[in-house]
Coordinates of C-alpha atoms in Angstrom, one line a residue:
Chain X
M896 CA -9.5 -25.7 4.2
Q897 CA -10.2 -22.0 4.3
Q898 CA -7.3 -20.1 5.8
M899 CA -9.6 -18.3 8.3
D900 CA -10.8 -21.6 9.6
L901 CA -7.2 -22.9 9.8
L902 CA -6.2 -19.8 11.7
I903 CA -9.0 -20.3 14.2
S904 CA -8.2 -24.0 14.6
R905 CA -4.6 -23.1 15.3
I906 CA -5.7 -20.5 17.9
I907 CA -7.8 -23.1 19.6
E908 CA -5.0 -25.7 19.5
K909 CA -2.4 -23.4 20.9
K910 CA -4.9 -21.7 23.2
N911 CA -3.5 -18.5 22.1
P912 CA -5.3 -15.7 20.1
T913 CA -2.2 -13.7 19.4
V914 CA -0.1 -13.0 16.3
A915 CA 3.6 -12.0 16.4
G916 CA 4.3 -9.0 14.2
L917 CA 7.6 -9.3 12.4
D918 CA 8.0 -5.5 11.9
T919 CA 11.7 -6.1 12.0
R920 CA 14.1 -3.1 11.7
L921 CA 17.8 -3.4 11.6
E922 CA 18.0 -1.4 14.8
Y923 CA 16.1 -4.1 16.7
L924 CA 18.9 -6.7 16.2
P925 CA 21.4 -7.1 19.1
E926 CA 24.9 -6.1 18.0
S927 CA 26.3 -9.4 19.0
F928 CA 23.8 -11.2 16.6
L929 CA 24.6 -8.7 13.8
R930 CA 28.3 -9.4 14.2
E931 CA 27.6 -13.2 14.1
V932 CA 25.5 -13.2 10.9
M933 CA 27.3 -10.3 9.2
P934 CA 30.9 -10.5 10.3
D935 CA 32.0 -8.0 7.7
G936 CA 29.3 -5.5 8.7
V937 CA 26.2 -4.2 7.1
H938 CA 27.0 -1.9 4.2
T939 CA 24.1 -2.2 1.7
L940 CA 20.4 -2.8 1.7
E941 CA 21.1 -6.4 0.7
D942 CA 23.3 -6.9 3.8
A943 CA 20.5 -5.4 5.9
A944 CA 17.9 -7.7 4.4
K945 CA 20.1 -10.7 4.9
A946 CA 20.6 -9.9 8.6
I947 CA 16.9 -9.3 9.1
F948 CA 15.9 -12.6 7.6
A949 CA 18.3 -14.4 9.9
Y950 CA 16.7 -12.6 12.9
N951 CA 13.2 -13.4 11.6
R952 CA 14.1 -17.1 11.1
A953 CA 15.4 -17.4 14.7
L954 CA 12.2 -15.7 16.0
V955 CA 9.9 -18.0 14.0
D956 CA 11.8 -21.0 15.4
A957 CA 11.4 -19.6 18.9
L958 CA 7.7 -18.7 18.6
C959 CA 6.2 -21.3 16.3
D960 CA 4.9 -23.6 19.1
I961 CA 3.5 -20.6 21.1
V962 CA 1.7 -18.4 18.5
P963 CA -0.6 -19.6 15.7
A964 CA 0.4 -16.8 13.3
V965 CA 2.8 -14.1 12.3
K966 CA 2.0 -10.8 10.7
V967 CA 4.7 -9.3 8.5
Q968 CA 4.5 -5.6 8.0
V969 CA 5.8 -5.0 4.5
A970 CA 6.8 -1.3 5.1
Y971 CA 9.8 -2.5 7.0
Y972 CA 10.9 -4.6 4.0
E973 CA 10.1 -2.1 1.3
M974 CA 12.4 0.3 3.0
Y975 CA 15.3 -2.1 2.1
G976 CA 14.3 -2.1 -1.6
P977 CA 13.9 -5.2 -3.8
A978 CA 16.3 -7.1 -1.4
G979 CA 13.9 -6.2 1.4
M980 CA 11.0 -7.6 -0.6
Q981 CA 12.9 -10.9 -1.1
C982 CA 13.4 -11.0 2.7
F983 CA 9.6 -10.3 3.1
A984 CA 8.8 -13.3 0.8
D985 CA 11.4 -15.5 2.4
T986 CA 10.2 -14.6 5.9
M987 CA 6.6 -15.5 5.0
A988 CA 7.7 -18.8 3.3
Y989 CA 9.7 -19.8 6.3
A990 CA 6.9 -19.0 8.8
R991 CA 4.5 -21.1 6.6
S992 CA 7.0 -24.0 6.6
R993 CA 6.9 -23.9 10.4
G994 CA 3.1 -24.4 10.5
L995 CA 2.1 -20.7 11.1
S996 CA -0.6 -18.7 9.4
V997 CA 0.9 -15.7 7.7
M998 CA -0.6 -12.3 7.4
A999 CA 0.9 -9.9 4.9
D1000 CA 0.2 -6.5 6.5
V1001 CA 0.3 -4.5 3.3
K1002 CA -2.8 -2.2 3.6
R1003 CA -3.2 -2.2 -0.1
N1004 CA -6.0 -0.6 -2.1
D1005 CA -6.6 0.9 -5.5
I1006 CA -9.2 1.1 -8.3
G1007 CA -10.5 -2.2 -9.5
A1008 CA -8.0 -3.3 -12.1
T1009 CA -5.1 -2.3 -9.9
A1010 CA -6.6 -3.9 -6.8
E1011 CA -6.7 -7.1 -8.9
A1012 CA -3.0 -7.0 -9.3
Y1013 CA -2.5 -6.5 -5.5
A1014 CA -4.8 -9.3 -4.7
A1015 CA -3.0 -11.6 -7.1
A1016 CA 0.3 -10.6 -5.6
Y1017 CA -0.5 -11.4 -2.0
I1018 CA -3.4 -13.8 -1.7
G1019 CA -3.9 -15.1 -5.2
Q1020 CA -1.8 -16.0 -8.2
T1021 CA 0.1 -14.2 -10.9
D1022 CA -0.3 -15.3 -14.5
A1023 CA 3.2 -15.2 -16.1
A1024 CA 2.5 -16.1 -19.7
G1025 CA 0.5 -19.1 -18.7
A1026 CA 2.3 -20.3 -15.6
K1027 CA 0.3 -19.5 -12.5
V1028 CA 2.5 -18.7 -9.6
R1029 CA 2.3 -17.1 -6.2
A1030 CA 4.4 -13.9 -6.0
F1031 CA 4.2 -13.5 -2.2
E1032 CA 2.7 -16.4 -0.4
A1033 CA 0.5 -15.0 2.3
D1034 CA -2.6 -16.5 3.8
F1035 CA -4.1 -13.1 4.6
A1036 CA -3.6 -9.5 3.5
T1037 CA -4.7 -6.3 5.1
V1038 CA -6.8 -3.9 2.9
N1039 CA -7.7 -0.2 3.0
P1040 CA -11.3 0.7 2.3
Y1041 CA -11.1 4.3 1.2
L1042 CA -11.9 3.6 -2.4
G1043 CA -15.1 1.7 -1.6
A1044 CA -16.3 -1.6 -2.9
D1045 CA -14.4 -1.9 -6.2
G1046 CA -11.1 -1.5 -4.4
V1047 CA -12.0 -4.5 -2.2
A1048 CA -14.0 -6.8 -4.4
P1049 CA -10.9 -8.2 -6.2
F1050 CA -9.5 -9.2 -2.8
T1051 CA -12.7 -11.0 -1.8
K1052 CA -12.7 -12.7 -5.2
Q1053 CA -9.2 -14.0 -4.8
A1054 CA -10.0 -15.0 -1.2
A1055 CA -13.0 -17.0 -2.4
A1056 CA -10.9 -18.6 -5.2
H1057 CA -7.9 -19.6 -3.1
G1058 CA -9.3 -20.0 0.4
T1059 CA -7.3 -17.1 1.6
G1060 CA -8.6 -14.1 3.6
I1061 CA -8.3 -10.3 4.2
F1062 CA -8.6 -7.9 7.1
V1063 CA -10.1 -4.6 6.1
L1064 CA -9.2 -1.5 8.1
V1065 CA -12.2 -0.4 10.1
K1066 CA -11.0 1.4 13.3
T1067 CA -7.2 1.7 13.4
S1068 CA -5.1 1.9 16.5
N1069 CA -3.2 5.1 15.9
P1070 CA -3.9 8.4 17.9
S1071 CA -5.3 10.2 14.9
S1072 CA -7.5 7.4 13.7
G1073 CA -10.6 9.3 14.7
Q1074 CA -9.9 12.3 12.5
L1075 CA -11.7 10.6 9.6
Q1076 CA -13.0 7.4 11.0
D1077 CA -15.0 8.8 13.9
M1078 CA -16.8 11.5 11.9
K1079 CA -20.5 11.1 12.0
V1080 CA -22.3 10.8 8.7
A1081 CA -25.9 11.9 7.9
D1082 CA -27.6 8.7 9.1
G1083 CA -25.9 8.9 12.5
R1084 CA -23.2 6.2 12.0
T1085 CA -19.5 7.0 12.2
V1086 CA -17.3 6.5 9.2
Y1087 CA -15.8 3.4 10.8
E1088 CA -19.3 1.9 11.4
V1089 CA -20.1 2.5 7.8
V1090 CA -17.0 0.7 6.8
G1091 CA -17.7 -2.1 9.3
D1092 CA -21.1 -2.6 7.9
L1093 CA -19.6 -2.8 4.4
V1094 CA -17.1 -5.3 5.6
R1095 CA -19.9 -7.4 7.0
D1096 CA -21.7 -7.3 3.7
W1097 CA -18.6 -8.0 1.6
G1098 CA -17.9 -11.1 3.7
A1099 CA -21.4 -12.5 4.0
D1100 CA -20.8 -15.3 1.4
L1101 CA -17.5 -16.4 2.9
V1102 CA -18.5 -17.5 6.4
G1103 CA -16.6 -20.6 7.5
E1104 CA -17.1 -23.4 10.0
Y1105 CA -16.6 -21.3 13.1
G1106 CA -19.1 -18.7 12.0
Y1107 CA -16.5 -16.2 10.9
S1108 CA -16.0 -14.9 7.4
A1109 CA -12.8 -14.9 5.4
V1110 CA -13.3 -11.1 5.2
G1111 CA -12.2 -9.8 8.6
A1112 CA -11.6 -6.3 10.1
V1113 CA -8.7 -4.4 11.7
V1114 CA -10.0 -3.0 15.0
G1115 CA -7.4 -1.3 17.2
A1116 CA -7.1 -2.4 20.8
T1117 CA -6.4 1.2 21.8
Y1118 CA -10.1 2.0 21.4
P1119 CA -11.7 -0.7 23.6
A1120 CA -15.3 0.7 23.8
Q1121 CA -15.4 0.9 20.0
G1122 CA -14.0 -2.6 19.7
A1123 CA -16.6 -4.1 22.0
A1124 CA -19.4 -2.3 20.1
L1125 CA -18.1 -3.5 16.8
R1126 CA -18.0 -7.1 18.2
V1127 CA -21.7 -6.9 18.7
R1128 CA -22.4 -5.2 15.5
L1129 CA -20.4 -7.6 13.3
P1130 CA -20.9 -11.0 14.7
Q1131 CA -19.4 -12.9 11.7
T1132 CA -16.4 -10.6 11.3
F1133 CA -13.1 -11.8 12.7
F1134 CA -10.9 -9.0 14.1
L1135 CA -7.2 -8.5 13.7
V1136 CA -6.4 -6.3 16.8
P1137 CA -3.2 -4.2 16.8
G1138 CA -2.2 -1.8 19.5
Y1139 CA -1.3 -4.2 22.3
G1140 CA 2.1 -3.8 24.0
A1141 CA 4.2 -1.0 22.7
Q1142 CA 1.2 1.0 21.5
G1143 CA -0.3 0.9 25.0
A1144 CA -3.3 -1.4 25.1
T1145 CA -3.5 -4.1 27.9
G1146 CA -5.2 -7.5 28.1
A1147 CA -8.2 -5.9 29.8
D1148 CA -8.7 -3.5 26.8
L1149 CA -9.0 -6.5 24.5
A1150 CA -11.7 -8.7 26.0
G1151 CA -14.5 -6.8 24.3
C1152 CA -13.2 -7.8 20.9
F1153 CA -13.8 -11.5 21.7
D1154 CA -17.1 -13.4 21.6
A1155 CA -18.5 -15.6 24.4
R1156 CA -16.4 -18.6 23.2
G1157 CA -13.2 -16.6 23.5
L1158 CA -13.0 -16.5 19.7
G1159 CA -13.5 -13.7 17.2
A1160 CA -10.2 -11.9 17.5
I1161 CA -6.4 -12.2 17.2
V1162 CA -4.2 -9.7 18.9
N1163 CA -1.0 -8.5 17.4
A1164 CA 2.2 -7.5 19.2
S1165 CA 5.3 -6.5 17.3
R1166 CA 7.9 -4.4 19.1
S1167 CA 7.2 -5.8 22.5
I1168 CA 8.2 -9.3 21.2
L1169 CA 10.8 -8.3 18.6
C1170 CA 12.7 -6.1 21.2
A1171 CA 11.9 -8.2 24.3
W1172 CA 15.7 -8.8 24.7
K1173 CA 16.2 -5.1 25.5
K1174 CA 14.2 -5.5 28.7
R1175 CA 15.6 -8.9 29.7
E1176 CA 19.3 -8.4 30.4
G1177 CA 21.5 -11.4 29.6
V1178 CA 18.6 -13.3 27.9
P1179 CA 19.2 -14.2 24.3
F1180 CA 16.8 -12.4 21.9
A1181 CA 14.9 -15.5 20.7
Q1182 CA 14.4 -16.7 24.2
A1183 CA 13.3 -13.2 25.3
A1184 CA 10.8 -13.1 22.5
R1185 CA 9.5 -16.5 23.5
E1186 CA 9.1 -15.4 27.1
E1187 CA 7.3 -12.3 26.1
A1188 CA 5.0 -14.3 23.8
V1189 CA 4.2 -16.6 26.7
R1190 CA 3.6 -13.7 29.0
M1191 CA 1.3 -12.1 26.5
R1192 CA -0.6 -15.4 26.0
E1193 CA -1.2 -15.6 29.8
D1194 CA -2.1 -11.9 30.0
I1195 CA -4.8 -12.3 27.4
A1196 CA -6.0 -15.7 28.8
S1197 CA -6.4 -14.0 32.2
A1198 CA -8.3 -11.0 30.7
L1199 CA -10.6 -13.4 28.8
A1200 CA -11.2 -15.5 31.9
T1201 CA -12.0 -12.4 34.0
A1202 CA -14.5 -11.4 31.3
G1203 CA -16.0 -14.9 31.3
K1204 CA -14.7 -15.6 27.8
A1205 CA -12.0 -18.2 28.5
L1206 CA -11.0 -20.0 25.3
R1207 CA -11.9 -23.7 25.8
Chain D
M750 CA 14.9 22.5 -6.3
Q751 CA 11.7 21.1 -4.9
Q752 CA 10.4 18.3 -7.0
M753 CA 6.9 19.9 -7.3
D754 CA 8.4 23.0 -8.7
L755 CA 10.6 21.0 -11.1
L756 CA 7.5 19.0 -12.2
I757 CA 5.6 22.3 -12.9
S758 CA 8.6 23.8 -14.8
R759 CA 8.8 20.6 -16.9
I760 CA 5.0 20.9 -17.6
I761 CA 5.5 24.5 -18.8
E762 CA 8.6 23.6 -20.8
K763 CA 6.9 20.7 -22.7
K764 CA 3.5 22.5 -22.7
N765 CA 2.0 19.3 -21.5
P766 CA 0.3 18.7 -18.2
T767 CA 0.2 14.9 -18.6
V768 CA 1.9 11.9 -17.0
A769 CA 2.3 8.6 -18.7
G770 CA 1.2 5.7 -16.3
L771 CA 3.6 2.8 -16.6
D772 CA 1.0 0.2 -15.3
T773 CA 2.6 -2.4 -17.5
R774 CA 1.2 -5.9 -17.6
L775 CA 2.8 -8.7 -19.5
E776 CA -0.4 -9.0 -21.6
Y777 CA 0.2 -5.5 -22.9
L778 CA 3.4 -6.4 -24.7
P779 CA 3.1 -7.3 -28.4
E780 CA 4.0 -10.9 -29.1
S781 CA 6.7 -10.0 -31.6
F782 CA 8.4 -7.8 -29.0
L783 CA 8.1 -10.5 -26.3
R784 CA 9.8 -13.0 -28.7
E785 CA 12.5 -10.4 -29.5
V786 CA 13.5 -9.7 -25.9
M787 CA 12.8 -13.2 -24.5
P788 CA 13.5 -15.6 -27.3
D789 CA 13.3 -18.6 -25.0
G790 CA 9.9 -17.5 -23.7
V791 CA 8.6 -16.3 -20.4
H792 CA 8.6 -19.0 -17.8
T793 CA 9.1 -17.3 -14.4
L794 CA 8.3 -14.1 -12.6
E795 CA 11.9 -13.0 -13.3
D796 CA 11.4 -13.5 -17.0
A797 CA 8.2 -11.5 -16.9
A798 CA 9.9 -8.6 -15.0
K799 CA 12.8 -8.6 -17.5
A800 CA 10.4 -8.3 -20.4
I801 CA 8.4 -5.6 -18.7
F802 CA 11.5 -3.5 -18.0
A803 CA 12.5 -3.8 -21.7
Y804 CA 9.0 -2.5 -22.7
N805 CA 9.1 0.3 -20.2
R806 CA 12.6 1.4 -21.3
A807 CA 11.4 1.6 -24.9
L808 CA 8.3 3.6 -23.8
V809 CA 10.3 6.0 -21.8
D810 CA 12.6 6.6 -24.8
A811 CA 9.6 7.2 -27.0
L812 CA 7.8 9.5 -24.6
C813 CA 10.6 11.5 -22.8
D814 CA 10.5 14.5 -25.0
I815 CA 6.7 14.6 -25.0
V816 CA 5.6 14.1 -21.3
P817 CA 7.1 15.7 -18.2
A818 CA 6.6 12.7 -16.0
V819 CA 5.8 9.1 -15.6
K820 CA 3.7 7.4 -12.9
V821 CA 4.6 3.9 -12.0
Q822 CA 1.8 1.8 -10.5
V823 CA 3.6 -0.5 -8.1
A824 CA 0.8 -3.1 -7.9
Y825 CA 1.7 -4.3 -11.4
Y826 CA 5.3 -4.9 -10.2
E827 CA 4.4 -6.4 -6.8
M828 CA 2.5 -9.1 -8.7
Y829 CA 5.8 -10.3 -10.1
G830 CA 7.3 -10.6 -6.7
P831 CA 10.8 -9.3 -5.7
A832 CA 11.9 -9.4 -9.3
G833 CA 9.0 -7.2 -10.1
M834 CA 10.1 -4.8 -7.4
Q835 CA 13.5 -4.7 -9.0
C836 CA 11.8 -3.9 -12.3
F837 CA 9.9 -1.1 -10.5
A838 CA 13.1 0.4 -9.1
D839 CA 14.9 0.1 -12.5
T840 CA 12.0 1.6 -14.4
M841 CA 11.9 4.7 -12.1
A842 CA 15.7 5.0 -12.3
Y843 CA 15.6 4.9 -16.0
A844 CA 12.9 7.4 -16.3
R845 CA 14.8 9.8 -14.0
S846 CA 17.9 9.3 -16.1
R847 CA 15.9 10.5 -19.1
G848 CA 14.9 13.8 -17.4
L849 CA 11.4 12.8 -16.3
S850 CA 9.7 13.4 -12.9
V851 CA 8.8 10.1 -11.4
M852 CA 5.7 9.3 -9.3
A853 CA 5.6 6.0 -7.3
D854 CA 1.9 5.2 -7.3
V855 CA 1.9 3.2 -4.1
K856 CA -1.1 4.5 -2.2
R857 CA 0.7 3.7 1.1
N858 CA -0.5 4.5 4.6
D859 CA -0.2 3.1 8.1
I860 CA 0.2 4.2 11.7
G861 CA 3.0 6.6 12.4
A862 CA 6.1 4.4 12.9
T863 CA 5.2 2.3 9.9
A864 CA 4.4 5.3 7.7
E865 CA 7.9 6.5 8.5
A866 CA 9.2 3.3 6.9
Y867 CA 7.1 3.8 3.8
A868 CA 8.1 7.4 3.5
A869 CA 11.8 6.4 3.8
A870 CA 11.3 3.7 1.1
Y871 CA 9.9 5.9 -1.6
I872 CA 10.6 9.6 -1.1
G873 CA 13.3 9.6 1.6
Q874 CA 16.2 7.6 2.7
T875 CA 16.8 4.3 4.5
D876 CA 19.4 4.1 7.2
A877 CA 21.3 0.8 6.7
A878 CA 23.6 0.7 9.7
G879 CA 24.8 4.3 9.1
A880 CA 24.8 4.3 5.3
K881 CA 21.9 6.5 4.0
V882 CA 20.5 5.2 0.8
R883 CA 17.4 5.5 -1.3
A884 CA 15.5 2.2 -1.6
F885 CA 13.2 3.3 -4.4
E886 CA 14.1 6.6 -6.0
A887 CA 10.8 8.4 -6.6
D888 CA 10.2 12.1 -6.7
F889 CA 6.6 11.6 -5.5
A890 CA 4.5 9.0 -3.8
T891 CA 0.7 8.6 -3.5
V892 CA -0.7 8.3 0.0
N893 CA -4.0 7.1 1.4
P894 CA -5.6 9.2 4.2
Y895 CA -7.8 6.8 6.0
L896 CA -5.6 6.7 9.1
G897 CA -5.6 10.5 9.5
A898 CA -2.8 12.9 10.2
D899 CA -0.3 10.5 11.8
G900 CA -0.4 8.2 8.8
V901 CA 0.5 11.2 6.5
A902 CA 2.9 13.3 8.7
P903 CA 5.9 11.1 8.1
F904 CA 5.5 11.6 4.4
T905 CA 5.3 15.4 4.6
K906 CA 8.3 15.3 6.9
Q907 CA 10.4 13.4 4.3
A908 CA 9.0 15.6 1.5
A909 CA 10.2 18.6 3.5
A910 CA 13.6 17.1 4.2
H911 CA 14.3 15.8 0.7
G912 CA 12.4 18.2 -1.5
T913 CA 10.1 15.4 -2.7
G914 CA 6.3 15.4 -2.7
I915 CA 3.2 13.4 -2.2
F916 CA -0.3 13.2 -3.6
V917 CA -3.0 12.2 -1.1
L918 CA -6.1 10.4 -2.2
V919 CA -9.0 12.9 -2.0
K920 CA -11.6 11.9 -4.6
T921 CA -10.7 8.8 -6.5
S922 CA -11.7 8.0 -10.1
N923 CA -13.3 4.6 -9.6
P924 CA -17.0 3.9 -9.9
S925 CA -17.5 3.2 -6.1
S926 CA -15.3 6.1 -4.9
G927 CA -18.5 7.8 -3.6
Q928 CA -19.4 4.9 -1.3
L929 CA -17.3 6.4 1.5
Q930 CA -15.9 9.6 0.0
D931 CA -19.2 11.3 -0.9
M932 CA -20.9 10.7 2.5
K933 CA -21.9 13.9 4.2
V934 CA -20.5 14.4 7.7
A935 CA -22.3 16.4 10.5
D936 CA -20.9 19.8 9.4
G937 CA -22.3 19.4 5.9
R938 CA -19.0 18.6 4.2
T939 CA -18.4 15.3 2.3
V940 CA -15.7 13.0 3.5
Y941 CA -13.6 13.9 0.4
E942 CA -14.0 17.6 1.3
V943 CA -12.9 16.9 4.8
V944 CA -9.8 15.0 3.4
G945 CA -9.2 17.9 0.9
D946 CA -9.2 20.4 3.7
L947 CA -6.7 18.3 5.7
V948 CA -4.5 18.0 2.7
R949 CA -4.5 21.8 2.3
D950 CA -3.5 22.2 6.0
W951 CA -0.8 19.4 5.8
G952 CA 0.8 21.1 2.9
A953 CA 0.5 24.8 4.0
D954 CA 4.2 25.1 4.9
L955 CA 5.5 23.5 1.7
V956 CA 4.2 25.9 -0.9
G957 CA 6.7 26.4 -3.8
E958 CA 7.5 29.1 -6.3
Y959 CA 4.4 28.5 -8.5
G960 CA 2.1 28.8 -5.5
Y961 CA 1.6 25.0 -5.2
S962 CA 2.5 22.8 -2.2
A963 CA 4.6 19.7 -2.3
V964 CA 1.5 18.0 -0.7
G965 CA -0.9 17.4 -3.6
A966 CA -4.1 15.6 -4.1
V967 CA -5.5 12.8 -6.2
V968 CA -8.7 14.0 -7.9
G969 CA -10.4 11.7 -10.4
A970 CA -11.2 13.1 -13.8
T971 CA -14.3 11.0 -13.9
Y972 CA -16.0 13.4 -11.4
P973 CA -15.5 16.7 -13.2
A974 CA -17.9 18.8 -11.1
Q975 CA -16.2 17.7 -7.9
G976 CA -12.8 18.4 -9.4
A977 CA -13.7 21.9 -10.4
A978 CA -15.1 22.6 -6.9
L979 CA -12.0 21.2 -5.3
R980 CA -9.8 23.4 -7.6
V981 CA -11.5 26.5 -6.0
R982 CA -11.5 25.1 -2.5
L983 CA -7.8 24.1 -2.5
P984 CA -6.0 26.9 -4.4
Q985 CA -2.5 25.8 -3.3
T986 CA -3.0 22.0 -3.9
F987 CA -1.7 20.5 -7.1
F988 CA -3.8 17.7 -8.5
L989 CA -2.8 14.4 -9.9
V990 CA -5.8 13.5 -12.1
P991 CA -6.4 9.9 -13.1
G992 CA -9.3 8.6 -15.1
Y993 CA -8.6 10.0 -18.6
G994 CA -8.6 7.6 -21.5
A995 CA -9.4 4.0 -20.7
Q996 CA -11.4 5.0 -17.6
G997 CA -13.7 7.3 -19.7
A998 CA -12.9 10.9 -18.9
T999 CA -12.3 13.3 -21.8
G1000 CA -10.3 16.6 -22.2
A1001 CA -13.4 18.6 -21.5
D1002 CA -13.9 16.8 -18.2
L1003 CA -10.5 18.0 -17.0
A1004 CA -10.5 21.8 -17.5
G1005 CA -12.1 22.4 -14.1
C1006 CA -9.1 20.9 -12.4
F1007 CA -6.8 23.6 -13.8
D1008 CA -6.3 27.2 -12.6
A1009 CA -6.5 30.3 -14.9
R1010 CA -2.9 29.9 -15.9
G1011 CA -3.4 26.4 -17.1
L1012 CA -1.5 25.0 -14.2
G1013 CA -2.6 23.1 -11.0
A1014 CA -3.1 19.6 -12.4
I1015 CA -1.3 16.8 -14.2
V1016 CA -3.5 14.2 -16.0
N1017 CA -2.5 10.6 -16.0
A1018 CA -3.2 8.1 -18.8
S1019 CA -2.0 4.5 -18.6
R1020 CA -3.6 1.9 -20.7
S1021 CA -4.5 4.3 -23.5
I1022 CA -0.8 4.9 -24.0
L1023 CA 0.6 1.5 -23.0
C1024 CA -1.7 -0.3 -25.3
A1025 CA -2.0 2.3 -28.1
W1026 CA -0.4 -0.2 -30.5
K1027 CA -3.5 -2.3 -30.3
K1028 CA -5.6 0.4 -32.0
R1029 CA -2.9 1.4 -34.6
E1030 CA -2.4 -1.6 -36.8
G1031 CA 1.1 -1.9 -38.2
V1032 CA 2.5 0.9 -36.0
P1033 CA 5.3 -0.2 -33.6
F1034 CA 4.2 0.0 -29.9
A1035 CA 6.6 2.7 -28.9
Q1036 CA 5.6 4.9 -31.9
A1037 CA 2.0 4.2 -31.2
A1038 CA 2.5 5.2 -27.5
R1039 CA 4.2 8.4 -28.7
E1040 CA 1.4 9.2 -31.1
E1041 CA -1.2 8.7 -28.4
A1042 CA 0.7 10.9 -26.0
V1043 CA 0.9 13.7 -28.6
R1044 CA -2.8 13.3 -29.3
M1045 CA -3.6 13.5 -25.6
R1046 CA -1.4 16.6 -25.2
E1047 CA -3.4 18.2 -28.1
D1048 CA -6.7 17.1 -26.7
I1049 CA -6.0 18.7 -23.3
A1050 CA -4.5 21.8 -24.8
S1051 CA -7.6 22.2 -26.8
A1052 CA -9.9 21.7 -23.8
L1053 CA -7.8 24.2 -21.8
A1054 CA -8.0 26.8 -24.7
T1055 CA -11.7 26.3 -24.9
A1056 CA -12.0 27.0 -21.2
G1057 CA -9.7 30.1 -21.5
K1058 CA -7.0 28.4 -19.5
A1059 CA -4.3 27.8 -22.2
L1060 CA -0.9 27.1 -20.8
R1061 CA 1.4 29.9 -21.8

């Protein structure tokens, strides 16, 4: 089964179009937990990576019957060096073992030959002198479009070959996203509309059983009008929607990213789940994360119901 | 000393504005060398990473008195998983120990908080419960601009704090680079000119003793007219120029990227050096790489002399 179809089926099964972002930083771990898992303290990057994996595993256990997917932001693992990358791999493997779809949020891109290596690393296979192995076992990777088609084609090729998928940055959630992305080009489109149209074309041959392609788009919840317009413009493109929670977007901001069936998008929240314990005094971190994930599910369900798009 | 100044002083000292790209793939290693370093064969990603490090170390030894810098393309290490990332770290550390400037070609970018993690990982420091350490010790990192200012600011901040530097993608060397980058925006500029102007502004406060900023630009040698125009447009921006050699650009294509002193750019070659042994029958790979690096140095010196820009 194509991973995009599997993701959508899990969204429907759990009635929850959200993804928990495991952007775990050492500072997010409660001191008591840190003492428990690392009684001798954290002194090296290896120690830090070990503690973070323990946190992630507990979060996955607490969330795996609530959310259909996790998104693992690789930057927070790269900052701990090779040990951090091992933690990244282990976190993704553990989440998969608990029945979750796994997105590697790597925002990779490069010229063709190099993009092939990235695609192999995350959503394909590496050839190690004949043995084909998966370096990092993700179901999806995020991809940056600045280099144009030949920086993306190797990813769509691997997606087609392995049933995996990608989300290409179209309209990002950050405050300065418009600096480049909102510029109007000669034909009247914005840069992000140009990219959106390319994403639609790149994914046209990979449309699955729900009518959505394995080539999705990243569309920030912090720009709701643009998200709603892109939903209409790109009817076969599934959206990964960051910006909910700590970045400021609410359930009401999201409804436009969904289609009439309540499908078409999955909303990410990271810090609001990872650090939920900080706002729930006395509640253990895993339970606090679970409560926040449930609250988020209800918030989005309510917003979709209000918009007449309740997921059935 | 700021790393950009150190890089330029090494270019002048070696009379060589080139950087060797260590985009090493297992397939690039001669079979005889592979048998020598891995007598039991390559069976795992760890084996592959070990063999690649041995190759890189031999190349660094062969090149370190010829070239001022190496560029390590992380995609070719990520594809071997965490062991590949250890090889990436070890390769950069070894090159630094041999007196070379080291560029981590990672093309990272993300929203602000995440970009901070990337910047810490490559050109800054990671805080592991109080201990400040370097996760991957690079002097420079490449950065993608699609998210605008707040995806880049954390990198310039770390560059300012640690004396390191970045190269922001402006006009890339790949065939489809124009798909987005050459589009004209409303004020008549192309997207890559818009990005170039941003790069100039982002680096304005970090200009060093040679008149070049720690915030550089990636400008592909495969588009010589655009490179020459950007040289005039961005007088304080140092260029990292890919596309020479295997990608098709020649010495003559490069001259426009340099200023009247013969400075202002460093030209990358990867496959033509890494795989030089394939075109030099009977010559050991390290010697072949060295010969190709010397040939490239002469080719570029000759092109600069013809253009009246000889490095003095």
